[in-house]
Amino acid sequence: QVQLVESGGGSVQAGGSLTLSCPVSGYTSSDYCMAWFRQAPGKEREGVASIDSDGNTRYADSVKGRFTISNDNAKNTLILQMNSLKPADTAMYYCAADFFIPPSPLQLMSYEYTDWGRGTQVTVSS
């Protein structure tokens, strides 16, 4: 059974940084795609960043240059480094995983993912 558990959320002031982590257990496929999504109250869930087993990364335009996604293979942990945070980044952040998704905007589409964590809250104050 695949398990994803997010951690690292919190409250920071604008301009600050946070690092989100998501250990992934029970995943046996060598071909995979993992991603971070976020959802603010009253808004749809949106893809933030993705990384696949070939190392391809993809970012939403709103976070390019500020967020970095990585995968610590030794620890089977998905990481999202968030810098220069803005109040607009306030949301519940979720990690997700699935089998290989072709390098394309599909990697940031929530319907492409089967396995999800429960989320960690990020709040950025001005």
XYZ file of C-alpha atoms in Angstrom:
126
model
C 0.000 0.000 0.000
C 1.411 3.381 -1.033
C 1.672 5.969 1.714
C 2.598 9.631 1.364
C 2.869 11.859 4.420
C 3.592 15.558 3.996
C 5.402 17.647 6.588
C 7.174 20.983 6.841
C 4.277 23.369 6.490
C 3.871 26.349 8.771
C 3.414 30.091 8.987
C 5.987 32.498 7.593
C 6.174 36.113 6.557
C 6.345 37.154 2.938
C 9.833 36.666 1.574
C 10.511 33.727 3.847
C 11.256 30.100 3.030
C 9.872 26.687 3.855
C 10.865 23.158 2.898
C 8.157 20.549 2.476
C 8.955 16.842 2.672
C 6.954 13.799 1.661
C 8.371 10.326 2.387
C 6.910 7.789 -0.008
C 6.541 4.186 1.089
C 5.147 1.130 -0.649
C 6.025 2.320 -4.153
C 7.807 -0.389 -6.131
C 7.708 0.937 -9.680
C 10.962 2.208 -11.218
C 8.932 4.462 -13.521
C 7.046 7.108 -11.626
C 5.987 10.678 -11.489
C 5.571 12.648 -8.292
C 4.275 16.127 -7.758
C 3.218 18.809 -5.342
C -0.211 20.346 -5.585
C -1.885 23.072 -3.563
C -5.397 24.155 -2.851
C -6.494 27.429 -1.322
C -9.973 27.870 0.191
C -12.568 28.290 -2.531
C -10.120 27.483 -5.305
C -9.375 24.421 -7.390
C -6.401 22.224 -6.676
C -3.482 23.300 -8.853
C -0.230 21.645 -9.801
C 2.850 23.353 -8.376
C 5.784 21.182 -9.438
C 6.466 17.673 -10.690
C 9.427 15.353 -11.107
C 9.599 11.998 -12.862
C 11.921 8.999 -12.727
C 13.964 10.430 -15.621
C 14.601 13.609 -13.668
C 12.312 15.801 -15.753
C 10.878 18.654 -13.706
C 7.992 20.977 -14.419
C 6.743 24.035 -12.582
C 3.680 26.208 -12.555
C 4.459 29.663 -13.947
C 3.527 31.212 -10.610
C 6.370 29.457 -8.772
C 9.141 29.295 -11.389
C 12.392 30.647 -10.017
C 11.149 30.443 -6.417
C 10.325 26.767 -5.811
C 12.518 23.740 -6.418
C 11.300 20.136 -6.483
C 13.665 17.254 -5.847
C 13.598 13.593 -4.968
C 15.934 12.187 -2.355
C 16.130 8.660 -3.765
C 18.143 7.341 -0.828
C 15.330 8.322 1.538
C 12.448 7.897 -0.928
C 11.412 11.420 -0.072
C 9.906 14.094 -2.270
C 11.012 17.611 -1.357
C 9.743 21.076 -2.235
C 12.017 23.982 -1.377
C 9.991 27.193 -1.355
C 11.772 30.552 -1.337
C 10.560 34.136 -1.631
C 7.145 33.105 -0.428
C 4.162 35.337 -1.149
C 0.732 35.577 0.501
C -0.661 34.091 -2.740
C 1.237 30.880 -1.912
C -1.006 30.309 1.111
C -2.728 26.947 0.664
C -2.863 23.329 1.720
C -0.021 21.535 -0.047
C -0.341 17.907 -1.127
C 2.138 15.430 -2.558
C 1.005 12.908 -5.132
C 2.492 9.947 -6.974
C 1.642 7.641 -9.838
C 3.206 5.501 -12.514
C 4.989 7.144 -15.394
C 3.286 10.197 -16.879
C 4.751 11.502 -20.165
C 6.811 14.697 -19.783
C 4.089 17.207 -20.558
C 1.634 19.523 -18.806
C -0.177 16.321 -17.807
C 2.361 15.973 -15.003
C 0.712 18.945 -13.276
C -2.842 17.678 -13.667
C -4.382 16.272 -10.486
C -6.501 13.716 -12.361
C -3.330 11.963 -13.513
C -2.436 10.934 -9.952
C -3.789 8.033 -7.943
C -1.953 8.275 -4.626
C -2.177 11.341 -2.399
C -1.064 12.532 0.992
C -3.340 14.351 3.419
C -1.663 17.715 3.055
C 0.294 20.246 5.062
C -0.794 23.854 5.543
C 1.366 26.742 4.369
C 0.386 30.244 5.465
C 2.264 33.323 4.273
C 1.497 36.655 5.880
C 2.223 40.065 4.396
